[in-house]
């Protein structure tokens, strides 16, 4: 008899990759994934602490599992990811029905913790950070896949310490994987039918900078691009200060590199950028965007922006609006500043009126929404190349794929197109996706 696990994942792509690993590790000790907590022997949350809202969600979700555990005391409940890393054993104290806690460097210990809980041998918490060597050896290896697209982690951790950000504290120091190992993994994935890879890292374009004798990120892209059978290459997330000219020029030169980059700017005011410890000026950022448009005129950019950083004035905010207008982002993920305990910014005087902060957020959103609509509507009636990834989640026999700009397109077509490049005419533009029809 199989045991069953229900796993919910929050936060960024790092957690998505870790969750895949969690499922693979648990399969080795007899667990099969189910999609309802009510049906599970083991319930896990893979958590995010980047903003207060994300963190509070974890406690909300745990509360949902309590009645299930009351009815079935053998149910095992565990928490992993960034909140687990931050809170550690304190979580066991605060949540009496929680059985285990595992941190961001301890995914590999999960089977042991689960087996300990199965034997009722005590509640466990593992949140120690590991040394470089151990972490490098634990990098997820090539796994069996039937997917068309795949994330490949090339570096982990972050040493940037942007003043508002919890990530360096919950993910630890930056390490980069050996490039030959990455190439071998991607070759193996392509041999299994993967057509698109996204190179992943907290700060992906600082790849290799801290390893003796490692190649540059741009060189890594060139080597991946040369792999036969790979159709598309993406990477996320990039830090503007590490956007070298060599890297930017790849967008004009590489066959597989998609014409999209997510390049978080955070803010358009030099004063606030300095307070955020971002390591660039707005002029530097705009010069890089300029070069991107020059080497690849059809490129589309997306970004992250924080509104209401401590001390942000109306003038600072106007600089952000101005930068957003100048760049013309296809999409922007906008966040209200959320103080994170232990970060440098949390100690700053913060007397911004919450109503003003919210108004700025709404103003930015309005400006961006107009721009997004304008950009995505350009696709209407165009014939675009789509990498077909699978059957659409809406059911109804539709397929879905993405354009080079990472935009989802749903359209009717035969399933043998999955894994192929298809030409699709865009017939409708929605907020987050396109509808199209196959051009035969
Ligand atoms: N490594 C990536 C993103 C990390 S977190 C980068 O450097 O861009 C994703 C986004 O969350 C950030 O880009 C930032 O916009 C937002 N964010 C991080 N900390 C935040 C905080 N304390 N309050 C509000 N937004 C935050
Ligand atoms: Fe956080 Fe800055 Fe690192 Fe991104 S680069 S994860 S925002 S500290
Ligand atoms: Fe969240 Fe951790 Fe990612 S804090 S954004 S899940 S690195």
CSV table of C-alpha atoms and ligand atoms in Angstrom, one decimal:
chain,number,residue,atom,x,y,z
A,1,UNK,CA,0.0,0.0,0.0
A,2,UNK,CA,1.3,3.4,-1.0
A,3,UNK,CA,1.3,6.2,1.5
A,4,UNK,CA,0.2,9.6,0.3
A,5,UNK,CA,1.6,13.2,0.4
A,6,UNK,CA,-0.2,16.5,-0.2
A,7,UNK,CA,2.3,19.3,-0.9
A,8,UNK,CA,1.5,23.0,-1.3
A,9,UNK,CA,4.1,25.3,-2.7
A,10,UNK,CA,4.4,29.1,-2.2
A,11,UNK,CA,6.9,31.6,-3.3
A,12,UNK,CA,9.4,31.7,-6.2
A,13,UNK,CA,10.7,29.2,-8.7
A,14,UNK,CA,13.4,28.0,-6.2
A,15,UNK,CA,10.6,26.6,-4.2
A,16,UNK,CA,9.0,25.0,-7.3
A,17,UNK,CA,12.2,23.2,-8.0
A,18,UNK,CA,12.6,22.2,-4.3
A,19,UNK,CA,9.1,20.8,-4.3
A,20,UNK,CA,9.9,18.6,-7.3
A,21,UNK,CA,12.8,17.3,-5.4
A,22,UNK,CA,10.7,16.7,-2.3
A,23,UNK,CA,8.2,14.6,-4.3
A,24,UNK,CA,11.1,12.6,-5.8
A,25,UNK,CA,12.7,11.9,-2.4
A,26,UNK,CA,9.4,10.9,-0.8
A,27,UNK,CA,8.7,8.5,-3.6
A,28,UNK,CA,11.8,6.6,-2.6
A,29,UNK,CA,10.2,6.0,0.8
A,30,UNK,CA,6.8,5.0,-0.6
A,31,UNK,CA,4.8,8.2,-0.9
A,32,UNK,CA,2.6,9.1,-3.8
A,33,UNK,CA,1.4,12.6,-4.4
A,34,UNK,CA,-2.4,13.4,-4.0
A,35,UNK,CA,-4.2,16.7,-4.6
A,36,UNK,CA,-6.3,16.9,-1.4
A,37,UNK,CA,-5.1,17.2,2.2
A,38,UNK,CA,-8.1,15.2,3.3
A,39,UNK,CA,-6.7,12.1,1.4
A,40,UNK,CA,-3.1,12.4,2.6
A,41,UNK,CA,-1.0,10.7,5.3
A,42,UNK,CA,1.5,13.5,5.1
A,43,UNK,CA,0.8,17.2,4.5
A,44,UNK,CA,3.7,19.5,3.6
A,45,UNK,CA,3.9,23.3,3.0
A,46,UNK,CA,6.9,24.7,1.1
A,47,UNK,CA,6.8,28.3,2.3
A,48,UNK,CA,7.9,31.9,1.3
A,49,UNK,CA,8.8,34.7,3.7
A,50,UNK,CA,9.6,37.5,1.2
A,51,UNK,CA,6.7,39.6,2.4
A,52,UNK,CA,4.7,39.6,5.6
A,53,UNK,CA,1.5,38.5,3.7
A,54,UNK,CA,3.3,35.4,2.4
A,55,UNK,CA,4.4,34.5,5.8
A,56,UNK,CA,1.0,34.9,7.5
A,57,UNK,CA,-0.5,32.7,4.8
A,58,UNK,CA,1.5,29.8,6.2
A,59,UNK,CA,-0.1,30.0,9.6
A,60,UNK,CA,-3.5,30.4,8.0
A,61,UNK,CA,-2.9,27.2,6.0
A,62,UNK,CA,-1.7,25.3,8.9
A,63,UNK,CA,-4.9,26.2,10.7
A,64,UNK,CA,-6.8,24.5,7.9
A,65,UNK,CA,-5.0,21.2,8.6
A,66,UNK,CA,-5.8,21.2,12.3
A,67,UNK,CA,-9.3,19.7,12.1
A,68,UNK,CA,-8.0,17.0,9.7
A,69,UNK,CA,-5.3,16.1,12.3
A,70,UNK,CA,-7.9,16.1,15.1
A,71,UNK,CA,-9.9,13.6,13.2
A,72,UNK,CA,-6.9,11.5,12.1
A,73,UNK,CA,-4.1,11.9,14.7
A,74,UNK,CA,-1.7,9.8,12.6
A,75,UNK,CA,-1.6,12.5,10.0
A,76,UNK,CA,2.0,14.0,9.7
A,77,UNK,CA,2.3,17.7,9.1
A,78,UNK,CA,5.5,19.4,8.0
A,79,UNK,CA,6.8,22.8,7.0
A,80,UNK,CA,9.8,23.6,4.7
A,81,UNK,CA,11.1,26.5,2.7
A,82,UNK,CA,11.9,30.0,3.8
A,83,UNK,CA,9.6,30.5,6.7
A,84,UNK,CA,10.8,27.2,8.1
A,85,UNK,CA,14.4,28.3,7.7
A,86,UNK,CA,13.7,31.6,9.5
A,87,UNK,CA,11.6,30.2,12.3
A,88,UNK,CA,13.1,26.8,12.9
A,89,UNK,CA,12.1,25.1,16.1
A,90,UNK,CA,10.0,28.2,17.1
A,91,UNK,CA,7.4,26.9,14.7
A,92,UNK,CA,7.2,23.6,16.6
A,93,UNK,CA,6.6,25.6,19.8
A,94,UNK,CA,4.0,27.8,18.2
A,95,UNK,CA,2.1,25.1,16.3
A,96,UNK,CA,1.6,22.2,18.7
A,97,UNK,CA,0.2,19.9,16.0
A,98,UNK,CA,3.2,20.4,13.7
A,99,UNK,CA,5.5,17.3,13.4
A,100,UNK,CA,8.5,18.5,11.4
A,101,UNK,CA,10.3,21.6,10.1
A,102,UNK,CA,13.0,21.5,7.4
A,103,UNK,CA,15.0,24.5,6.1
A,104,UNK,CA,16.2,25.5,2.6
A,105,UNK,CA,19.5,23.5,2.9
A,106,UNK,CA,17.8,20.4,4.4
A,107,UNK,CA,15.5,19.1,1.8
A,108,UNK,CA,17.6,15.9,1.6
A,109,UNK,CA,16.9,15.2,5.3
A,110,UNK,CA,13.2,15.2,4.8
A,111,UNK,CA,12.8,11.4,4.3
A,112,UNK,CA,14.5,10.8,7.7
A,113,UNK,CA,12.4,13.4,9.4
A,114,UNK,CA,9.2,11.8,8.0
A,115,UNK,CA,10.3,8.3,9.0
A,116,UNK,CA,11.0,9.6,12.5
A,117,UNK,CA,7.5,11.0,12.6
A,118,UNK,CA,6.0,7.8,11.3
A,119,UNK,CA,7.6,5.9,14.2
A,120,UNK,CA,6.3,8.6,16.6
A,121,UNK,CA,10.0,9.0,17.6
A,122,UNK,CA,9.6,12.7,18.3
A,123,UNK,CA,9.1,16.0,16.4
A,124,UNK,CA,12.0,17.1,14.3
A,125,UNK,CA,13.5,20.3,13.1
A,126,UNK,CA,16.5,20.6,10.7
A,127,UNK,CA,17.5,24.1,9.6
A,128,UNK,CA,21.3,24.2,9.7
A,129,UNK,CA,23.0,25.9,6.8
A,130,UNK,CA,25.5,23.6,5.0
A,131,UNK,CA,29.0,24.3,3.8
A,132,UNK,CA,29.7,24.9,0.1
A,133,UNK,CA,31.1,21.4,-0.7
A,134,UNK,CA,28.0,19.6,0.8
A,135,UNK,CA,25.6,22.0,-1.0
A,136,UNK,CA,27.4,21.5,-4.4
A,137,UNK,CA,27.1,17.8,-3.9
A,138,UNK,CA,23.4,18.1,-3.1
A,139,UNK,CA,22.5,20.0,-6.2
A,140,UNK,CA,19.5,18.4,-7.8
A,141,UNK,CA,20.7,16.0,-10.5
A,142,UNK,CA,19.1,15.2,-13.8
A,143,UNK,CA,15.8,13.5,-13.1
A,144,UNK,CA,13.4,11.6,-15.4
A,145,UNK,CA,10.9,14.0,-17.0
A,146,UNK,CA,8.2,14.0,-19.5
A,147,UNK,CA,8.0,17.8,-19.6
A,148,UNK,CA,8.7,20.0,-22.6
A,149,UNK,CA,10.1,22.8,-20.4
A,150,UNK,CA,12.3,22.5,-17.4
A,151,UNK,CA,14.0,24.7,-14.8
A,152,UNK,CA,17.7,24.0,-14.3
A,153,UNK,CA,19.2,25.5,-11.1
A,154,UNK,CA,22.7,26.9,-11.9
A,155,UNK,CA,23.3,28.9,-8.7
A,156,UNK,CA,21.8,29.2,-5.3
A,157,UNK,CA,21.7,31.8,-2.6
A,158,UNK,CA,22.3,35.5,-2.7
A,159,UNK,CA,25.1,37.7,-1.4
A,160,UNK,CA,23.5,41.1,-2.4
A,161,UNK,CA,21.8,42.0,0.8
A,162,UNK,CA,19.4,44.5,-0.7
A,163,UNK,CA,18.4,46.3,2.5
A,164,UNK,CA,14.7,45.2,2.3
A,165,UNK,CA,15.2,41.6,1.5
A,166,UNK,CA,15.1,38.4,3.6
A,167,UNK,CA,16.3,36.1,0.9
A,168,UNK,CA,20.1,36.2,1.7
A,169,UNK,CA,19.2,35.2,5.3
A,170,UNK,CA,16.9,32.3,4.4
A,171,UNK,CA,18.8,30.9,1.3
A,172,UNK,CA,22.4,31.5,2.5
A,173,UNK,CA,25.5,32.3,0.5
A,174,UNK,CA,25.8,32.3,-3.2
A,175,UNK,CA,27.2,29.1,-4.8
A,176,UNK,CA,27.4,28.2,-8.5
A,177,UNK,CA,27.4,24.8,-10.0
A,178,UNK,CA,30.2,23.6,-12.2
A,179,UNK,CA,29.4,24.5,-15.8
A,180,UNK,CA,30.2,21.0,-17.2
A,181,UNK,CA,27.7,19.5,-14.8
A,182,UNK,CA,25.0,21.9,-16.0
A,183,UNK,CA,25.7,21.2,-19.7
A,184,UNK,CA,25.6,17.4,-19.0
A,185,UNK,CA,22.3,17.8,-17.2
A,186,UNK,CA,20.7,19.8,-20.1
A,187,UNK,CA,22.0,17.4,-22.7
A,188,UNK,CA,20.3,14.6,-20.7
A,189,UNK,CA,17.0,16.6,-20.5
A,190,UNK,CA,17.0,17.4,-24.2
A,191,UNK,CA,17.5,13.6,-24.9
A,192,UNK,CA,14.3,13.0,-22.9
A,193,UNK,CA,12.3,15.5,-25.0
A,194,UNK,CA,12.8,18.7,-23.1
A,195,UNK,CA,12.7,21.6,-25.7
A,196,UNK,CA,13.1,24.7,-23.4
A,197,UNK,CA,15.2,25.2,-20.3
A,198,UNK,CA,15.2,28.1,-17.9
A,199,UNK,CA,18.5,28.6,-16.1
A,200,UNK,CA,17.5,29.4,-12.5
A,201,UNK,CA,19.2,31.3,-9.7
A,202,UNK,CA,18.3,33.9,-7.1
A,203,UNK,CA,20.7,36.2,-8.9
A,204,UNK,CA,21.4,34.1,-11.9
A,205,UNK,CA,23.6,36.5,-13.9
A,206,UNK,CA,26.2,36.6,-11.1
A,207,UNK,CA,26.8,32.9,-12.1
A,208,UNK,CA,30.4,31.8,-11.7
A,209,UNK,CA,31.7,35.1,-10.4
A,210,UNK,CA,32.6,33.6,-7.0
A,211,UNK,CA,34.1,30.4,-8.3
A,212,UNK,CA,37.8,30.2,-9.3
A,213,UNK,CA,38.2,29.6,-13.0
A,214,UNK,CA,34.5,29.2,-13.8
A,215,UNK,CA,33.2,30.5,-17.1
A,216,UNK,CA,31.0,33.7,-17.3
A,217,UNK,CA,27.2,33.5,-17.4
A,218,UNK,CA,27.3,34.7,-21.0
A,219,UNK,CA,29.7,31.9,-21.9
A,220,UNK,CA,27.4,29.4,-20.2
A,221,UNK,CA,24.5,30.7,-22.3
A,222,UNK,CA,26.6,30.2,-25.5
A,223,UNK,CA,27.4,26.6,-24.5
A,224,UNK,CA,23.8,25.8,-23.7
A,225,UNK,CA,22.7,27.4,-26.9
A,226,UNK,CA,25.0,25.1,-28.9
A,227,UNK,CA,23.2,22.0,-27.6
A,228,UNK,CA,21.5,20.1,-30.5
A,229,UNK,CA,17.8,19.7,-30.1
A,230,UNK,CA,17.3,22.5,-27.6
A,231,UNK,CA,14.8,25.1,-29.0
A,232,UNK,CA,14.6,27.7,-26.3
A,233,UNK,CA,16.6,29.2,-23.5
A,234,UNK,CA,15.5,31.5,-20.8
A,235,UNK,CA,17.0,32.6,-17.4
A,236,UNK,CA,15.7,34.2,-14.2
A,237,UNK,CA,16.2,36.3,-12.2
A,238,UNK,CA,18.8,38.8,-13.3
A,239,UNK,CA,20.3,41.6,-11.2
A,240,UNK,CA,20.8,44.8,-13.2
A,241,UNK,CA,24.3,45.4,-11.7
A,242,UNK,CA,25.5,42.0,-13.2
A,243,UNK,CA,24.0,42.6,-16.7
A,244,UNK,CA,27.3,42.8,-18.5
A,245,UNK,CA,27.5,44.0,-22.1
A,246,UNK,CA,28.7,40.5,-23.0
A,247,UNK,CA,25.5,39.1,-21.6
A,248,UNK,CA,23.2,41.7,-23.2
A,249,UNK,CA,24.8,41.0,-26.6
A,250,UNK,CA,23.7,37.3,-26.3
A,251,UNK,CA,20.2,38.5,-27.0
A,252,UNK,CA,21.3,39.6,-30.5
A,253,UNK,CA,23.4,36.5,-31.2
A,254,UNK,CA,22.0,33.3,-29.7
A,255,UNK,CA,19.6,31.1,-31.7
A,256,UNK,CA,17.7,29.7,-28.7
A,257,UNK,CA,17.6,32.7,-26.3
A,258,UNK,CA,14.0,34.0,-26.0
A,259,UNK,CA,13.3,37.7,-26.5
A,260,UNK,CA,12.3,38.4,-22.9
A,261,UNK,CA,14.1,39.4,-19.8
A,262,UNK,CA,12.8,39.9,-16.3
A,263,UNK,CA,15.0,42.6,-14.9
A,264,UNK,CA,13.8,43.9,-11.5
A,265,UNK,CA,14.4,47.6,-11.1
A,266,UNK,CA,12.7,48.0,-7.7
A,267,UNK,CA,12.7,51.8,-7.9
A,268,UNK,CA,13.5,54.7,-10.2
A,269,UNK,CA,15.0,57.1,-7.7
A,270,UNK,CA,18.7,57.1,-7.2
A,271,UNK,CA,18.3,58.2,-3.5
A,272,UNK,CA,16.1,55.2,-2.8
A,273,UNK,CA,18.1,52.8,-4.9
A,274,UNK,CA,21.1,53.7,-2.7
A,275,UNK,CA,19.0,53.1,0.4
A,276,UNK,CA,18.0,49.8,-1.0
A,277,UNK,CA,21.6,48.9,-1.6
A,278,UNK,CA,20.9,47.9,-5.2
A,279,UNK,CA,24.3,48.9,-6.5
A,280,UNK,CA,23.2,50.8,-9.6
A,281,UNK,CA,21.9,54.2,-10.6
A,282,UNK,CA,18.7,54.7,-12.7
A,283,UNK,CA,21.0,56.0,-15.5
A,284,UNK,CA,23.0,52.7,-15.4
A,285,UNK,CA,19.7,50.7,-15.6
A,286,UNK,CA,18.4,52.8,-18.5
A,287,UNK,CA,21.7,52.4,-20.4
A,288,UNK,CA,21.4,48.7,-20.1
A,289,UNK,CA,17.8,48.7,-21.3
A,290,UNK,CA,18.9,50.9,-24.2
A,291,UNK,CA,21.5,48.4,-25.2
A,292,UNK,CA,19.0,45.5,-24.9
A,293,UNK,CA,16.6,47.3,-27.3
A,294,UNK,CA,19.5,48.0,-29.6
A,295,UNK,CA,20.8,44.4,-29.9
A,296,UNK,CA,17.3,43.0,-29.9
A,297,UNK,CA,14.6,45.5,-30.9
A,298,UNK,CA,11.8,43.0,-30.4
A,299,UNK,CA,12.7,42.2,-26.8
A,300,UNK,CA,10.1,42.7,-24.1
A,301,UNK,CA,11.0,43.4,-20.5
A,302,UNK,CA,9.3,42.7,-17.2
A,303,UNK,CA,10.2,43.9,-13.8
A,304,UNK,CA,9.6,44.0,-10.0
A,305,UNK,CA,8.9,47.3,-8.2
A,306,UNK,CA,8.6,48.0,-4.5
A,307,UNK,CA,6.4,51.0,-3.6
A,308,UNK,CA,6.7,52.9,-0.4
A,309,UNK,CA,10.2,52.1,0.8
A,310,UNK,CA,10.9,54.0,4.0
A,311,UNK,CA,11.5,57.6,3.3
A,312,UNK,CA,10.1,57.5,-0.3
A,313,UNK,CA,9.0,61.0,-1.2
A,314,UNK,CA,6.5,62.1,-3.9
A,315,UNK,CA,9.5,63.1,-5.9
A,316,UNK,CA,11.2,59.6,-5.6
A,317,UNK,CA,7.9,58.0,-6.6
A,318,UNK,CA,7.7,60.4,-9.6
A,319,UNK,CA,11.1,59.1,-10.7
A,320,UNK,CA,9.8,55.5,-10.6
A,321,UNK,CA,6.8,56.4,-12.7
A,322,UNK,CA,9.1,58.2,-15.1
A,323,UNK,CA,11.4,55.2,-15.4
A,324,UNK,CA,8.4,52.9,-16.0
A,325,UNK,CA,7.2,55.1,-18.8
A,326,UNK,CA,10.7,55.3,-20.4
A,327,UNK,CA,11.3,51.5,-20.3
A,328,UNK,CA,7.8,50.5,-21.4
A,329,UNK,CA,7.6,47.2,-19.5
A,330,UNK,CA,5.3,44.5,-20.9
A,331,UNK,CA,4.5,43.6,-17.3
A,332,UNK,CA,5.5,44.7,-13.8
A,333,UNK,CA,5.1,42.9,-10.5
A,334,UNK,CA,4.4,45.7,-8.0
A,335,UNK,CA,4.7,45.2,-4.3
A,336,UNK,CA,4.0,47.4,-1.2
A,337,UNK,CA,7.1,47.6,0.9
A,338,UNK,CA,6.9,45.0,3.7
A,339,UNK,CA,9.4,45.3,6.6
A,340,UNK,CA,11.3,42.0,7.2
A,341,UNK,CA,12.7,41.4,10.7
A,342,UNK,CA,16.5,41.2,10.6
A,343,UNK,CA,17.0,43.2,7.4
A,344,UNK,CA,18.7,46.6,7.4
A,345,UNK,CA,15.7,48.5,6.1
A,346,UNK,CA,13.5,47.2,9.0
A,347,UNK,CA,15.6,49.5,11.3
A,348,UNK,CA,14.9,52.6,9.2
A,349,UNK,CA,12.5,55.3,10.3
A,350,UNK,CA,9.3,54.6,8.4
A,351,UNK,CA,6.7,57.4,8.7
A,352,UNK,CA,5.0,57.1,5.3
A,353,UNK,CA,1.3,57.3,5.7
A,354,UNK,CA,-0.2,53.9,4.7
A,355,UNK,CA,-2.9,55.6,2.7
A,356,UNK,CA,-0.3,57.5,0.6
A,357,UNK,CA,1.7,54.3,0.1
A,358,UNK,CA,-1.5,52.6,-1.2
A,359,UNK,CA,-2.3,55.5,-3.5
A,360,UNK,CA,1.1,55.4,-5.0
A,361,UNK,CA,0.7,51.7,-5.5
A,362,UNK,CA,-2.6,52.2,-7.3
A,363,UNK,CA,-1.2,55.0,-9.5
A,364,UNK,CA,1.7,52.8,-10.6
A,365,UNK,CA,-0.6,49.9,-11.3
A,366,UNK,CA,-2.9,52.1,-13.5
A,367,UNK,CA,0.1,53.4,-15.5
A,368,UNK,CA,1.5,49.8,-15.9
A,369,UNK,CA,-1.8,48.3,-16.8
A,370,UNK,CA,-2.3,50.7,-19.6
A,371,UNK,CA,1.1,50.0,-21.0
A,372,UNK,CA,0.7,46.2,-20.6
A,373,UNK,CA,-2.6,46.3,-22.5
A,374,UNK,CA,-1.0,48.4,-25.3
A,375,UNK,CA,2.0,46.0,-25.6
A,376,UNK,CA,0.0,42.7,-25.5
A,377,UNK,CA,-2.6,44.1,-27.9
A,378,UNK,CA,0.1,44.5,-30.5
A,379,UNK,CA,-0.1,40.7,-30.8
A,380,UNK,CA,-3.7,40.7,-32.0
A,381,UNK,CA,-4.1,39.2,-35.5
A,382,UNK,CA,-0.3,38.4,-35.6
A,383,UNK,CA,1.0,35.0,-36.4
A,384,UNK,CA,3.3,34.0,-33.6
A,385,UNK,CA,5.6,31.0,-33.0
A,386,UNK,CA,4.5,29.1,-29.9
A,387,UNK,CA,6.3,26.2,-28.3
A,388,UNK,CA,3.4,23.8,-27.5
A,389,UNK,CA,3.8,22.6,-23.9
A,390,UNK,CA,0.7,20.5,-23.3
A,391,UNK,CA,-3.1,20.4,-22.9
A,392,UNK,CA,-4.6,23.6,-21.6
A,393,UNK,CA,-5.6,23.5,-17.9
A,394,UNK,CA,-9.1,24.7,-18.9
A,395,UNK,CA,-9.8,21.2,-20.2
A,396,UNK,CA,-12.0,21.6,-23.3
A,397,UNK,CA,-9.4,19.9,-25.5
A,398,UNK,CA,-7.3,23.1,-26.0
A,399,UNK,CA,-3.5,23.1,-26.1
A,400,UNK,CA,-1.3,25.7,-24.6
A,401,UNK,CA,2.2,27.1,-25.3
A,402,UNK,CA,4.2,30.2,-25.0
A,403,UNK,CA,5.5,32.9,-27.3
A,404,UNK,CA,9.1,34.0,-27.1
A,405,UNK,CA,7.9,36.7,-24.8
A,406,UNK,CA,6.8,34.0,-22.3
A,407,UNK,CA,3.1,34.8,-22.9
A,408,UNK,CA,0.7,31.9,-22.6
A,409,UNK,CA,-1.4,31.1,-25.7
A,410,UNK,CA,-4.4,28.7,-25.6
A,411,UNK,CA,-5.6,27.3,-28.9
A,412,UNK,CA,-7.3,24.2,-30.4
A,413,UNK,CA,-5.1,21.7,-32.0
A,414,UNK,CA,-4.0,18.0,-32.1
A,415,UNK,CA,-2.0,16.7,-29.1
A,416,UNK,CA,0.8,15.4,-31.4
A,417,UNK,CA,1.8,19.1,-31.6
A,418,UNK,CA,3.0,18.9,-28.0
A,419,UNK,CA,6.7,19.5,-27.9
A,420,UNK,CA,6.6,21.2,-31.4
A,421,UNK,CA,6.9,24.8,-32.5
A,422,UNK,CA,3.5,25.9,-33.9
A,423,UNK,CA,2.3,29.0,-35.8
A,424,UNK,CA,-0.7,30.5,-34.1
A,425,UNK,CA,-2.7,33.5,-35.0
A,426,UNK,CA,-3.7,35.6,-32.0
A,427,UNK,CA,-7.5,36.2,-31.9
A,428,UNK,CA,-8.1,37.5,-28.4
A,429,UNK,CA,-5.9,39.2,-25.8
A,430,UNK,CA,-6.7,38.7,-22.1
A,431,UNK,CA,-5.0,40.2,-19.0
A,432,UNK,CA,-2.6,37.2,-18.6
A,433,UNK,CA,-2.9,35.1,-21.7
A,434,UNK,CA,-3.8,35.1,-25.4
A,435,UNK,CA,-6.3,33.0,-27.3
A,436,UNK,CA,-5.3,31.9,-30.8
A,437,UNK,CA,-6.0,29.6,-33.7
A,438,UNK,CA,-3.6,27.2,-35.3
A,439,UNK,CA,-2.3,28.3,-38.7
A,440,UNK,CA,-2.0,25.2,-40.8
B,1,LIG,N1,16.3,37.8,-6.6
B,1,LIG,C1,15.3,38.5,-7.2
B,1,LIG,C2,14.0,38.5,-6.6
B,1,LIG,C3,13.8,38.1,-5.2
B,1,LIG,S1,12.3,38.4,-4.3
B,1,LIG,C4,15.8,39.9,-7.5
B,1,LIG,O1,16.9,40.3,-7.0
B,1,LIG,O2,15.2,40.7,-8.1
B,1,LIG,C5,11.1,38.9,-5.6
B,1,LIG,C6,10.7,40.3,-5.4
B,1,LIG,O3,10.0,40.6,-4.2
B,1,LIG,C7,11.8,41.4,-5.4
B,1,LIG,O4,12.2,41.6,-6.7
B,1,LIG,C8,11.1,42.5,-4.8
B,1,LIG,O5,10.5,43.4,-5.7
B,1,LIG,C9,10.1,41.9,-3.9
B,1,LIG,N2,10.5,42.1,-2.4
B,1,LIG,C10,11.5,41.5,-1.8
B,1,LIG,N3,11.5,41.9,-0.5
B,1,LIG,C11,10.5,42.7,-0.3
B,1,LIG,C12,9.9,43.4,0.8
B,1,LIG,N4,10.5,43.4,2.0
B,1,LIG,N5,8.8,44.2,0.6
B,1,LIG,C13,8.2,44.2,-0.6
B,1,LIG,N6,8.6,43.5,-1.7
B,1,LIG,C14,9.8,42.8,-1.6
B,2,LIG,FE1,16.8,39.9,-2.5
B,2,LIG,FE2,18.4,41.7,-3.6
B,2,LIG,FE3,19.2,39.1,-3.4
B,2,LIG,FE4,17.2,39.8,-5.1
B,2,LIG,S1,19.3,40.4,-5.2
B,2,LIG,S2,17.2,38.0,-3.6
B,2,LIG,S3,16.1,41.4,-4.0
B,2,LIG,S4,18.8,40.5,-1.7
B,3,LIG,FE1,10.1,33.5,-1.1
B,3,LIG,FE2,12.2,32.1,-0.4
B,3,LIG,FE3,11.7,32.5,-2.9
B,3,LIG,S1,11.4,33.9,0.6
B,3,LIG,S2,10.7,34.5,-3.0
B,3,LIG,S3,10.5,31.3,-1.5
B,3,LIG,S4,13.7,32.4,-1.9
